[in-house]
Amino acid sequence: MKAMVACDFACLRGALKGVLFSSLFVSVVVLVGMGSFYILPACLTAMVFLTLINNLFAYDELNDWQGLRLTMPITRTQTVQGRYVSALLLVLYGAVAGIVLTVVLMGIAVVVQSIPAGSAFAAGLLANGDWQGIALSAFAGIALSMLIAAVMLPVMLRNGLTKGIRVLPVMFALVVIMLLALGQGVMQMPQPVGLIAWLQTDIGAIAAILAILVISVVLFAASCFIAIKLYARREL
Amino acid sequence: MDNLLAIRGLCKKYDGFALYDVDLTVPAGSVVGFIGTNGAGKTTTIKSALGATVPDGGSIELFGQDVQAMSESRSAELKQHVGAVFDACSFPSGMNVRAIASMMACLYGAWDATGFERRCAEFGLSSDKKVKELSRGMGMKLMLACALSHNASLLVLDEATAGLDPMARDEVLDTLRSFMVGECTSSADPGASCERGILISSHITSDLEKIADYIVCIDAGRIVFAVEKDAITETAGIARCRADQFARVREDATFGDMRFMTHSYGTDILVDDRFAFQESFPDITVDRATIDEYMSLRLKGGIR
């Protein structure tokens, strides 16, 4: 499994740096559009993860790298497990990159605040940028990316990027429909007194994010188990 | 261990194509040339042997051990001793030679970094070159350098010399000859020396004439013949007959089944023993058979 992770990161060596530059550009656009730092870590975590994981699946298909890899001393199970570990590391890389870029942009906003021309805009941005919100946003990004990975990886590992990219929107549509149905069901249930108000407190928000993270981890692990079964008989 | 690779009764079915009871062995100490027309089943057979496709039936033994009966981890251990080279450089295009060497060191316990660097220097491969910057020939050399640098006992090459110029092909063949005379460590008994082997599929049969010990031919998913190369290039022959000579040979039952192909200038007959044939028909010219001619007559020739 370690060898597979090493292979994945050897493939991504150049892309790991490159994605930071595109993230910086996207950050500025998102920041100007949304007028808030809160969205940035979550958005960048998901963006960095999706860019790099798609890069890996593209490399798999290019020149039949995945076929050659199977002739090497890596089992199919290790291939899948390794790809899941790589995905998890990419999510964490995305979260760290998201937080660092957000902090850098906040620093720039502080500087801009001292310039008369940009002071009002920068002050508005900084008003929506406390560290708790940034941290929660990063956690939300991690949870969201893991949920995406849980749906995406089995599809990609079974079908490859070219075919998988056509199947994936259908899979995500089904997941969204399921979540909406679940959400409607929850809303129709009698609400525990004060739950909504509690969720709006700092502790409530942290608890909610942690709960989502735990659910993401469980789904991620279940997804890995399914992907191992699917990849076992894949023809390459 | 007599065979490094033994495929028996391999079956695999796809839409519009199937392998039927394919038998193929690579004896220790030998080079097996695997030939056949495009789409005959060479790559499917090789991919099945290497675990990239899952067979529908039959057995595959690697170094004397049944691959399908063993655990995945044992199969991976055995692959430490297999080097594969495909028809294109399959390494990720953004990686440079140095990064590939680092990756291979993670994969193979017996990775020989010094040997790899030496081979790269011999092949003129710079460590800073990225895969996407390499020509087809240089890409193949990189694949070969990797396959040769982890103490493999068995090399599997699928159309590895296709697209290379004659000089580059000769260089590759020299490298393969050196591999065959080199020493390796047995996969079953670490520390003990073992004989090496090569399975090489190719359309360039002149390369196989230079290096192979056995020739196996597949057509439409079935093995057509599996013979020693010398039985083709040394013993067999092509009798070049005029119409009257062909009629005379055709009536003679001494030589059993006879394959022939009629051209505008006469008829070529494939004879298994050109010396015996020459004695019986001294007036007929009999040339040595090439692998190409032998294959053409076996696949497309008429049968008496």
mmCIF file of C-alpha atoms in Angstrom, chain A residues 2-4 6-8 10-11 13 59 62-68 70-78 232-236, chain B residues 12 14 47 50-55 72-73 76 79-80 82 84 86 89-95 99 103-104 106-108 143:
data_model
loop_
_atom_site.group_PDB
_atom_site.id
_atom_site.type_symbol
_atom_site.label_atom_id
_atom_site.label_comp_id
_atom_site.label_asym_id
_atom_site.label_seq_id
_atom_site.Cartn_x
_atom_site.Cartn_y
_atom_site.Cartn_z
ATOM 1 C CA LYS A 2 2.847 2.377 0.859
ATOM 2 C CA ALA A 3 4.343 1.688 -2.555
ATOM 3 C CA MET A 4 1.056 2.649 -4.229
ATOM 4 C CA ALA A 6 4.533 6.551 -3.224
ATOM 5 C CA CYS A 7 3.616 5.932 -6.894
ATOM 6 C CA ASP A 8 0.667 8.322 -6.672
ATOM 7 C CA ALA A 10 5.562 10.561 -7.520
ATOM 8 C CA CYS A 11 3.032 11.113 -10.324
ATOM 9 C CA ARG A 13 5.011 15.842 -7.772
ATOM 10 C CA TYR A 59 -2.331 9.386 -15.268
ATOM 11 C CA LEU A 62 -2.373 7.616 -19.962
ATOM 12 C CA ASN A 63 -0.169 5.064 -21.802
ATOM 13 C CA ASP A 64 -1.823 2.283 -19.763
ATOM 14 C CA TRP A 65 0.119 3.124 -16.607
ATOM 15 C CA GLN A 66 -2.525 1.240 -14.575
ATOM 16 C CA GLY A 67 -1.892 -1.884 -16.685
ATOM 17 C CA LEU A 68 1.871 -1.728 -16.180
ATOM 18 C CA LEU A 70 -0.534 -4.354 -12.138
ATOM 19 C CA THR A 71 2.522 -6.227 -13.446
ATOM 20 C CA MET A 72 4.499 -4.767 -10.538
ATOM 21 C CA PRO A 73 4.563 -6.098 -6.972
ATOM 22 C CA ILE A 74 1.376 -4.297 -5.890
ATOM 23 C CA THR A 75 -1.810 -6.306 -5.331
ATOM 24 C CA ARG A 76 -5.170 -5.045 -6.523
ATOM 25 C CA THR A 77 -6.257 -4.621 -2.894
ATOM 26 C CA GLN A 78 -3.151 -2.573 -2.155
ATOM 27 C CA ALA A 232 -10.782 -7.132 -8.029
ATOM 28 C CA ARG A 233 -12.307 -8.114 -11.366
ATOM 29 C CA ARG A 234 -11.566 -5.037 -13.418
ATOM 30 C CA GLU A 235 -10.105 -5.786 -16.848
ATOM 31 C CA LEU A 236 -7.103 -3.656 -17.720
ATOM 32 C CA LYS B 12 -10.962 -15.644 -21.946
ATOM 33 C CA TYR B 14 -14.786 -10.767 -24.779
ATOM 34 C CA LYS B 47 -1.970 -9.591 -19.741
ATOM 35 C CA LEU B 50 0.699 -10.850 -15.640
ATOM 36 C CA GLY B 51 -2.587 -10.474 -13.754
ATOM 37 C CA ALA B 52 -3.920 -7.444 -15.632
ATOM 38 C CA THR B 53 -6.937 -9.419 -16.844
ATOM 39 C CA VAL B 54 -8.852 -12.141 -15.053
ATOM 40 C CA PRO B 55 -9.014 -15.431 -17.018
ATOM 41 C CA GLU B 72 -2.674 -11.764 -3.660
ATOM 42 C CA SER B 73 0.329 -10.961 -1.512
ATOM 43 C CA ALA B 76 2.883 -9.723 -5.614
ATOM 44 C CA LYS B 79 6.132 -10.295 -9.385
ATOM 45 C CA GLN B 80 9.282 -8.991 -7.710
ATOM 46 C CA VAL B 82 9.107 -10.399 -13.284
ATOM 47 C CA ALA B 84 7.387 -6.301 -18.039
ATOM 48 C CA PHE B 86 4.858 -3.009 -23.086
ATOM 49 C CA CYS B 89 6.448 3.678 -22.445
ATOM 50 C CA SER B 90 3.742 3.330 -19.801
ATOM 51 C CA PHE B 91 5.259 5.432 -17.052
ATOM 52 C CA PRO B 92 3.377 8.633 -16.147
ATOM 53 C CA SER B 93 4.332 11.253 -18.700
ATOM 54 C CA GLY B 94 5.115 14.006 -16.190
ATOM 55 C CA MET B 95 7.741 11.983 -14.315
ATOM 56 C CA ALA B 99 11.602 10.107 -10.165
ATOM 57 C CA MET B 103 9.373 4.974 -7.460
ATOM 58 C CA MET B 104 10.827 1.657 -8.610
ATOM 59 C CA CYS B 106 9.818 1.749 -3.413
ATOM 60 C CA LEU B 107 8.274 -1.111 -5.400
ATOM 61 C CA TYR B 108 11.116 -3.594 -5.797
ATOM 62 C CA MET B 143 11.105 0.533 -19.739
#
